[in-house]
Amino acid sequence: MFIVIVGAGRVGSAVAKRALDEGHSVSVLDLDPLSHERLDKDQSTSWEDAGGRFTVGAALEFDALIEAGIEDADVFMAATRGDNTNLVIAQIAQRRFTVPRVVVRVADPGRATWYAEQGLHTICPTQEAIDQATRAALAA
């Protein structure tokens, strides 16, 4: 499976490394060239030597998405720090490039629910934290 991940922060790089370790082809796109260091951290070889791909570019630019391989992606994950960026590029992946599976990280629970209803697979760490805190508080 070929996976394109936008955002090489903690979440994006962790998912990328795990997917590569499990035998998938992985391409990561990030605006910051220094974010590549997260992909190399704690690895015995470099990201590229392990088979990964890294592209420096803005995810809102089609050329950068194409260079990262979105046209061949089986899975696309938007994992930047910004909800707006994630939601826009996830919709681009879904509608323009017809990527079969699109996963988007969204911090705002209300927006996550609405976009999930539009067919995007949303991950909302804020909602998960609220749910865990509520269960913990009510279990006491």
Tab-separated table of N, CA and C in Angstrom:
chain	number	residue	atom	x	y	z
A	1	MET	N	0.857	-1.165	0.000
A	1	MET	CA	0.000	0.000	0.000
A	1	MET	C	0.910	1.237	0.000
A	2	PHE	N	0.524	2.241	-0.789
A	2	PHE	CA	1.291	3.485	-0.848
A	2	PHE	C	0.553	4.565	-0.062
A	3	ILE	N	1.239	5.131	0.935
A	3	ILE	CA	0.644	6.097	1.851
A	3	ILE	C	1.366	7.429	1.725
A	4	VAL	N	0.607	8.498	1.546
A	4	VAL	CA	1.158	9.854	1.541
A	4	VAL	C	0.684	10.540	2.814
A	5	ILE	N	1.645	11.072	3.568
A	5	ILE	CA	1.344	11.758	4.818
A	5	ILE	C	1.831	13.190	4.716
A	6	VAL	N	0.950	14.129	4.993
A	6	VAL	CA	1.345	15.540	5.034
A	6	VAL	C	1.482	15.937	6.493
A	7	GLY	N	2.685	16.386	6.832
A	7	GLY	CA	2.987	16.788	8.200
A	7	GLY	C	3.914	15.780	8.854
A	8	ALA	N	5.136	16.216	9.126
A	8	ALA	CA	6.114	15.330	9.757
A	8	ALA	C	6.344	15.723	11.206
A	9	GLY	N	5.275	16.127	11.881
A	9	GLY	CA	5.356	16.390	13.314
A	9	GLY	C	5.345	15.074	14.059
A	10	ARG	N	4.983	15.133	15.343
A	10	ARG	CA	4.990	13.903	16.146
A	10	ARG	C	4.051	12.842	15.588
A	11	VAL	N	2.832	13.246	15.244
A	11	VAL	CA	1.848	12.269	14.763
A	11	VAL	C	2.226	11.754	13.378
A	12	GLY	N	2.448	12.657	12.447
A	12	GLY	CA	2.761	12.252	11.083
A	12	GLY	C	4.002	11.386	10.989
A	13	SER	N	5.067	11.777	11.687
A	13	SER	CA	6.300	10.993	11.611
A	13	SER	C	6.139	9.631	12.293
A	14	ALA	N	5.400	9.573	13.394
A	14	ALA	CA	5.178	8.290	14.071
A	14	ALA	C	4.379	7.333	13.181
A	15	VAL	N	3.330	7.838	12.555
A	15	VAL	CA	2.528	7.001	11.654
A	15	VAL	C	3.378	6.568	10.459
A	16	ALA	N	4.165	7.490	9.911
A	16	ALA	CA	5.005	7.177	8.756
A	16	ALA	C	6.005	6.078	9.087
A	17	LYS	N	6.677	6.200	10.223
A	17	LYS	CA	7.677	5.196	10.596
A	17	LYS	C	7.035	3.840	10.848
A	18	ARG	N	5.896	3.841	11.508
A	18	ARG	CA	5.212	2.568	11.777
A	18	ARG	C	4.751	1.911	10.480
A	19	ALA	N	4.197	2.708	9.567
A	19	ALA	CA	3.727	2.157	8.285
A	19	ALA	C	4.895	1.599	7.466
A	20	LEU	N	6.017	2.314	7.457
A	20	LEU	CA	7.194	1.834	6.736
A	20	LEU	C	7.707	0.537	7.356
A	21	ASP	N	7.728	0.477	8.689
A	21	ASP	CA	8.163	-0.734	9.390
A	21	ASP	C	7.269	-1.928	9.067
A	22	GLU	N	5.993	-1.652	8.789
A	22	GLU	CA	5.051	-2.728	8.473
A	22	GLU	C	5.056	-3.102	6.993
A	23	GLY	N	5.987	-2.508	6.238
A	23	GLY	CA	6.158	-2.908	4.844
A	23	GLY	C	5.442	-2.070	3.803
A	24	HIS	N	4.835	-0.981	4.212
A	24	HIS	CA	4.152	-0.119	3.255
A	24	HIS	C	5.132	0.869	2.643
A	25	SER	N	4.793	1.385	1.482
A	25	SER	CA	5.551	2.467	0.862
A	25	SER	C	4.995	3.767	1.419
A	26	VAL	N	5.893	4.658	1.873
A	26	VAL	CA	5.445	5.868	2.548
A	26	VAL	C	6.176	7.086	2.001
A	27	SER	N	5.394	8.114	1.719
A	27	SER	CA	5.933	9.401	1.300
A	27	SER	C	5.421	10.461	2.262
A	28	VAL	N	6.341	11.293	2.754
A	28	VAL	CA	5.978	12.357	3.688
A	28	VAL	C	6.263	13.697	3.037
A	29	LEU	N	5.302	14.613	3.170
A	29	LEU	CA	5.422	15.975	2.652
A	29	LEU	C	5.353	16.941	3.820
A	30	ASP	N	6.322	17.848	3.904
A	30	ASP	CA	6.308	18.851	4.960
A	30	ASP	C	6.974	20.119	4.440
A	31	LEU	N	6.492	21.245	4.910
A	31	LEU	CA	7.026	22.544	4.520
A	31	LEU	C	8.409	22.788	5.107
A	32	ASP	N	8.677	22.222	6.274
A	32	ASP	CA	9.928	22.448	6.989
A	32	ASP	C	10.937	21.347	6.674
A	33	PRO	N	12.042	21.668	6.014
A	33	PRO	CA	13.024	20.633	5.699
A	33	PRO	C	13.636	19.997	6.949
A	34	LEU	N	13.660	20.704	8.062
A	34	LEU	CA	14.233	20.154	9.292
A	34	LEU	C	13.339	19.087	9.929
A	35	SER	N	12.067	19.052	9.537
A	35	SER	CA	11.174	18.036	10.097
A	35	SER	C	11.605	16.627	9.687
A	36	HIS	N	12.423	16.537	8.671
A	36	HIS	CA	12.962	15.249	8.228
A	36	HIS	C	13.703	14.546	9.368
A	37	GLU	N	14.259	15.333	10.287
A	37	GLU	CA	15.015	14.758	11.403
A	37	GLU	C	14.155	13.822	12.250
A	38	ARG	N	12.846	14.111	12.350
A	38	ARG	CA	11.962	13.235	13.127
A	38	ARG	C	11.853	11.853	12.494
A	39	LEU	N	11.956	11.798	11.177
A	39	LEU	CA	11.864	10.520	10.482
A	39	LEU	C	13.130	9.679	10.677
A	40	ASP	N	14.271	10.342	10.825
A	40	ASP	CA	15.539	9.644	11.024
A	40	ASP	C	15.786	9.278	12.488
A	41	LYS	N	15.119	9.974	13.406
A	41	LYS	CA	15.382	9.785	14.833
A	41	LYS	C	15.137	8.331	15.262
A	42	ASP	N	16.087	7.818	16.030
A	42	ASP	CA	16.016	6.457	16.583
A	42	ASP	C	15.968	5.357	15.512
A	43	GLN	N	16.439	5.669	14.314
A	43	GLN	CA	16.475	4.679	13.239
A	43	GLN	C	17.906	4.226	13.016
A	44	SER	N	18.081	3.001	12.589
A	44	SER	CA	19.424	2.489	12.306
A	44	SER	C	19.934	2.983	10.957
A	45	THR	N	19.010	3.369	10.061
A	45	THR	CA	19.380	3.924	8.760
A	45	THR	C	18.591	5.208	8.545
A	46	SER	N	18.936	5.919	7.494
A	46	SER	CA	18.174	7.132	7.180
A	46	SER	C	16.793	6.737	6.665
A	47	TRP	N	15.875	7.693	6.701
A	47	TRP	CA	14.516	7.488	6.214
A	47	TRP	C	14.531	6.973	4.775
A	48	GLU	N	15.327	7.620	3.919
A	48	GLU	CA	15.395	7.226	2.520
A	48	GLU	C	16.036	5.854	2.342
A	49	ASP	N	17.092	5.561	3.112
A	49	ASP	CA	17.732	4.247	3.015
A	49	ASP	C	16.787	3.137	3.455
A	50	ALA	N	15.868	3.460	4.329
A	50	ALA	CA	14.869	2.484	4.775
A	50	ALA	C	13.742	2.322	3.749
A	51	GLY	N	13.732	3.173	2.722
A	51	GLY	CA	12.713	3.067	1.674
A	51	GLY	C	11.682	4.169	1.689
A	52	GLY	N	11.779	5.095	2.648
A	52	GLY	CA	10.823	6.198	2.719
A	52	GLY	C	11.151	7.301	1.731
A	53	ARG	N	10.193	8.150	1.550
A	53	ARG	CA	10.332	9.286	0.627
A	53	ARG	C	9.983	10.549	1.397
A	54	PHE	N	10.701	11.638	1.140
A	54	PHE	CA	10.430	12.907	1.817
A	54	PHE	C	10.467	14.027	0.800
A	55	THR	N	9.433	14.860	0.828
A	55	THR	CA	9.333	15.991	-0.080
A	55	THR	C	9.144	17.252	0.742
A	56	VAL	N	9.912	18.276	0.407
A	56	VAL	CA	9.745	19.580	1.045
A	56	VAL	C	8.816	20.394	0.151
A	57	GLY	N	7.726	20.893	0.754
A	57	GLY	CA	6.794	21.700	-0.011
A	57	GLY	C	5.543	22.006	0.780
A	58	ALA	N	4.754	22.918	0.227
A	58	ALA	CA	3.494	23.329	0.843
A	58	ALA	C	2.376	22.407	0.373
A	59	ALA	N	1.668	21.833	1.318
A	59	ALA	CA	0.612	20.874	0.996
A	59	ALA	C	-0.550	21.487	0.232
A	60	LEU	N	-0.688	22.797	0.279
A	60	LEU	CA	-1.771	23.456	-0.450
A	60	LEU	C	-1.408	23.714	-1.914
A	61	GLU	N	-0.221	23.300	-2.325
A	61	GLU	CA	0.211	23.452	-3.711
A	61	GLU	C	0.143	22.099	-4.414
A	62	PHE	N	-0.597	22.047	-5.497
A	62	PHE	CA	-0.762	20.787	-6.223
A	62	PHE	C	0.579	20.193	-6.640
A	63	ASP	N	1.529	21.025	-7.067
A	63	ASP	CA	2.828	20.514	-7.513
A	63	ASP	C	3.524	19.736	-6.397
A	64	ALA	N	3.450	20.241	-5.170
A	64	ALA	CA	4.080	19.551	-4.042
A	64	ALA	C	3.366	18.232	-3.760
A	65	LEU	N	2.047	18.231	-3.800
A	65	LEU	CA	1.288	16.996	-3.584
A	65	LEU	C	1.618	15.961	-4.659
A	66	ILE	N	1.715	16.420	-5.898
A	66	ILE	CA	2.039	15.510	-7.002
A	66	ILE	C	3.459	14.972	-6.842
A	67	GLU	N	4.403	15.842	-6.486
A	67	GLU	CA	5.776	15.397	-6.274
A	67	GLU	C	5.859	14.364	-5.153
A	68	ALA	N	5.024	14.535	-4.125
A	68	ALA	CA	4.997	13.573	-3.011
A	68	ALA	C	4.334	12.259	-3.400
A	69	GLY	N	3.611	12.242	-4.527
A	69	GLY	CA	3.036	10.998	-5.023
A	69	GLY	C	1.549	10.822	-4.835
A	70	ILE	N	0.824	11.888	-4.586
A	70	ILE	CA	-0.615	11.762	-4.304
A	70	ILE	C	-1.393	11.072	-5.415
A	71	GLU	N	-0.928	11.199	-6.643
A	71	GLU	CA	-1.662	10.582	-7.763
A	71	GLU	C	-1.658	9.051	-7.687
A	72	ASP	N	-0.709	8.492	-6.948
A	72	ASP	CA	-0.604	7.027	-6.818
A	72	ASP	C	-0.987	6.527	-5.432
A	73	ALA	N	-1.431	7.431	-4.574
A	73	ALA	CA	-1.682	7.076	-3.171
A	73	ALA	C	-2.908	6.181	-3.005
A	74	ASP	N	-2.761	5.191	-2.144
A	74	ASP	CA	-3.892	4.372	-1.706
A	74	ASP	C	-4.516	4.976	-0.459
A	75	VAL	N	-3.664	5.651	0.335
A	75	VAL	CA	-4.088	6.295	1.571
A	75	VAL	C	-3.429	7.664	1.636
A	76	PHE	N	-4.186	8.651	2.097
A	76	PHE	CA	-3.665	9.999	2.300
A	76	PHE	C	-3.997	10.407	3.721
A	77	MET	N	-3.006	10.953	4.420
A	77	MET	CA	-3.241	11.411	5.791
A	77	MET	C	-2.795	12.859	5.922
A	78	ALA	N	-3.694	13.701	6.418
A	78	ALA	CA	-3.382	15.105	6.687
A	78	ALA	C	-3.153	15.247	8.183
A	79	ALA	N	-1.892	15.527	8.565
A	79	ALA	CA	-1.534	15.561	9.986
A	79	ALA	C	-0.695	16.789	10.326
A	80	THR	N	-1.060	17.935	9.762
A	80	THR	CA	-0.353	19.162	10.119
A	80	THR	C	-0.929	19.696	11.422
A	81	ARG	N	-0.389	20.815	11.892
A	81	ARG	CA	-0.903	21.432	13.126
A	81	ARG	C	-2.204	22.187	12.904
A	82	GLY	N	-2.535	22.498	11.664
A	82	GLY	CA	-3.689	23.354	11.399
A	82	GLY	C	-4.907	22.619	10.890
A	83	ASP	N	-6.017	22.782	11.587
A	83	ASP	CA	-7.274	22.172	11.138
A	83	ASP	C	-7.645	22.617	9.735
A	84	ASN	N	-7.566	23.917	9.467
A	84	ASN	CA	-7.976	24.416	8.154
A	84	ASN	C	-7.152	23.790	7.045
A	85	THR	N	-5.844	23.756	7.224
A	85	THR	CA	-4.977	23.144	6.220
A	85	THR	C	-5.323	21.670	6.051
A	86	ASN	N	-5.459	20.966	7.153
A	86	ASN	CA	-5.776	19.539	7.080
A	86	ASN	C	-7.086	19.281	6.354
A	87	LEU	N	-8.098	20.055	6.666
A	87	LEU	CA	-9.404	19.838	6.049
A	87	LEU	C	-9.387	20.157	4.563
A	88	VAL	N	-8.705	21.208	4.181
A	88	VAL	CA	-8.641	21.569	2.757
A	88	VAL	C	-7.877	20.510	1.970
A	89	ILE	N	-6.691	20.129	2.458
A	89	ILE	CA	-5.911	19.159	1.686
A	89	ILE	C	-6.550	17.773	1.691
A	90	ALA	N	-7.261	17.443	2.748
A	90	ALA	CA	-7.975	16.162	2.772
A	90	ALA	C	-9.069	16.149	1.708
A	91	GLN	N	-9.774	17.250	1.572
A	91	GLN	CA	-10.810	17.327	0.541
A	91	GLN	C	-10.202	17.309	-0.859
A	92	ILE	N	-9.046	17.936	-1.016
A	92	ILE	CA	-8.346	17.892	-2.307
A	92	ILE	C	-7.968	16.447	-2.629
A	93	ALA	N	-7.423	15.748	-1.644
A	93	ALA	CA	-7.041	14.343	-1.848
A	93	ALA	C	-8.253	13.498	-2.220
A	94	GLN	N	-9.362	13.747	-1.521
A	94	GLN	CA	-10.575	12.961	-1.737
A	94	GLN	C	-11.241	13.288	-3.074
A	95	ARG	N	-11.419	14.564	-3.358
A	95	ARG	CA	-12.221	14.974	-4.520
A	95	ARG	C	-11.431	15.170	-5.804
A	96	ARG	N	-10.267	15.778	-5.707
A	96	ARG	CA	-9.481	16.071	-6.908
A	96	ARG	C	-8.641	14.875	-7.338
A	97	PHE	N	-8.014	14.215	-6.351
A	97	PHE	CA	-7.114	13.104	-6.667
A	97	PHE	C	-7.739	11.736	-6.423
A	98	THR	N	-8.955	11.701	-5.937
A	98	THR	CA	-9.724	10.474	-5.671
A	98	THR	C	-8.911	9.388	-4.955
A	99	VAL	N	-8.215	9.799	-3.911
A	99	VAL	CA	-7.495	8.839	-3.082
A	99	VAL	C	-8.547	7.994	-2.354
A	100	PRO	N	-8.422	6.670	-2.418
A	100	PRO	CA	-9.462	5.806	-1.845
A	100	PRO	C	-9.711	5.981	-0.347
A	101	ARG	N	-8.662	6.224	0.432
A	101	ARG	CA	-8.845	6.379	1.889
A	101	ARG	C	-8.134	7.646	2.328
A	102	VAL	N	-8.909	8.566	2.902
A	102	VAL	CA	-8.372	9.846	3.357
A	102	VAL	C	-8.615	9.973	4.858
A	103	VAL	N	-7.533	10.201	5.594
A	103	VAL	CA	-7.591	10.353	7.040
A	103	VAL	C	-7.148	11.765	7.366
A	104	VAL	N	-7.910	12.438	8.237
A	104	VAL	CA	-7.590	13.827	8.567
A	104	VAL	C	-7.636	14.041	10.072
A	105	ARG	N	-6.606	14.687	10.568
A	105	ARG	CA	-6.535	15.041	11.993
A	105	ARG	C	-7.199	16.401	12.168
A	106	VAL	N	-8.209	16.448	13.052
A	106	VAL	CA	-8.971	17.681	13.297
A	106	VAL	C	-9.109	17.873	14.804
A	107	ALA	N	-8.639	19.001	15.315
A	107	ALA	CA	-8.689	19.254	16.759
A	107	ALA	C	-10.086	19.657	17.243
A	108	ASP	N	-10.858	20.321	16.413
A	108	ASP	CA	-12.182	20.811	16.794
A	108	ASP	C	-13.217	19.689	16.656
A	109	PRO	N	-13.802	19.217	17.763
A	109	PRO	CA	-14.738	18.095	17.705
A	109	PRO	C	-15.950	18.336	16.800
A	110	GLY	N	-16.493	19.536	16.824
A	110	GLY	CA	-17.653	19.835	15.988
A	110	GLY	C	-17.336	19.731	14.507
A	111	ARG	N	-16.219	20.270	14.132
A	111	ARG	CA	-15.808	20.194	12.731
A	111	ARG	C	-15.455	18.764	12.341
A	112	ALA	N	-14.851	18.028	13.253
A	112	ALA	CA	-14.489	16.639	12.967
A	112	ALA	C	-15.740	15.820	12.649
A	113	THR	N	-16.787	16.022	13.427
A	113	THR	CA	-18.035	15.297	13.208
A	113	THR	C	-18.635	15.634	11.849
A	114	TRP	N	-18.684	16.927	11.515
A	114	TRP	CA	-19.278	17.357	10.241
A	114	TRP	C	-18.487	16.792	9.064
A	115	TYR	N	-17.159	16.866	9.121
A	115	TYR	CA	-16.355	16.364	8.005
A	115	TYR	C	-16.412	14.842	7.915
A	116	ALA	N	-16.573	14.173	9.032
A	116	ALA	CA	-16.747	12.720	8.995
A	116	ALA	C	-18.031	12.380	8.254
A	117	GLU	N	-19.063	13.194	8.450
A	117	GLU	CA	-20.328	12.991	7.745
A	117	GLU	C	-20.180	13.233	6.239
A	118	GLN	N	-19.130	13.950	5.837
A	118	GLN	CA	-18.876	14.224	4.420
A	118	GLN	C	-17.990	13.151	3.785
A	119	GLY	N	-17.637	12.127	4.552
A	119	GLY	CA	-16.895	11.011	4.003
A	119	GLY	C	-15.414	10.973	4.327
A	120	LEU	N	-14.931	11.920	5.119
A	120	LEU	CA	-13.528	11.886	5.523
A	120	LEU	C	-13.404	11.097	6.823
A	121	HIS	N	-12.359	10.308	6.928
A	121	HIS	CA	-12.103	9.595	8.171
A	121	HIS	C	-11.375	10.568	9.095
A	122	THR	N	-12.065	11.060	10.097
A	122	THR	CA	-11.485	12.075	10.982
A	122	THR	C	-10.966	11.455	12.269
A	123	ILE	N	-9.837	11.987	12.707
A	123	ILE	CA	-9.248	11.635	13.995
A	123	ILE	C	-9.253	12.921	14.804
A	124	CYS	N	-9.903	12.899	15.960
A	124	CYS	CA	-10.016	14.104	16.776
A	124	CYS	C	-9.436	13.835	18.168
A	125	PRO	N	-8.162	14.202	18.367
A	125	PRO	CA	-7.560	13.961	19.678
A	125	PRO	C	-8.248	14.736	20.797
A	126	THR	N	-8.823	15.878	20.481
A	126	THR	CA	-9.521	16.665	21.495
A	126	THR	C	-10.743	15.910	22.007
A	127	GLN	N	-11.533	15.352	21.088
A	127	GLN	CA	-12.722	14.598	21.483
A	127	GLN	C	-12.327	13.363	22.271
A	128	GLU	N	-11.256	12.703	21.857
A	128	GLU	CA	-10.803	11.521	22.582
A	128	GLU	C	-10.383	11.887	24.007
A	129	ALA	N	-9.720	13.029	24.173
A	129	ALA	CA	-9.317	13.483	25.516
A	129	ALA	C	-10.538	13.821	26.363
A	130	ILE	N	-11.529	14.475	25.753
A	130	ILE	CA	-12.770	14.806	26.467
A	130	ILE	C	-13.465	13.526	26.919
A	131	ASP	N	-13.559	12.554	26.016
A	131	ASP	CA	-14.205	11.284	26.356
A	131	ASP	C	-13.479	10.567	27.496
A	132	GLN	N	-12.151	10.529	27.433
A	132	GLN	CA	-11.374	9.861	28.485
A	132	GLN	C	-11.533	10.582	29.824
A	133	ALA	N	-11.467	11.914	29.786
A	133	ALA	CA	-11.602	12.693	31.018
A	133	ALA	C	-12.991	12.496	31.636
A	134	THR	N	-14.015	12.473	30.790
A	134	THR	CA	-15.380	12.284	31.267
A	134	THR	C	-15.546	10.908	31.916
A	135	ARG	N	-15.025	9.878	31.228
A	135	ARG	CA	-15.118	8.508	31.794
A	135	ARG	C	-14.384	8.433	33.133
A	136	ALA	N	-13.205	9.038	33.197
A	136	ALA	CA	-12.422	9.020	34.451
A	136	ALA	C	-13.151	9.749	35.569
A	137	ALA	N	-13.732	10.878	35.241
A	137	ALA	CA	-14.418	11.693	36.266
A	137	ALA	C	-15.678	10.979	36.761
A	138	LEU	N	-16.403	10.356	35.853
A	138	LEU	CA	-17.660	9.713	36.233
A	138	LEU	C	-17.453	8.349	36.885
A	139	ALA	N	-16.276	7.762	36.719
A	139	ALA	CA	-15.995	6.443	37.297
A	139	ALA	C	-15.663	6.551	38.787
A	140	ALA	N	-15.360	7.740	39.228
A	140	ALA	CA	-14.942	7.915	40.636
A	140	ALA	C	-16.089	7.793	41.603
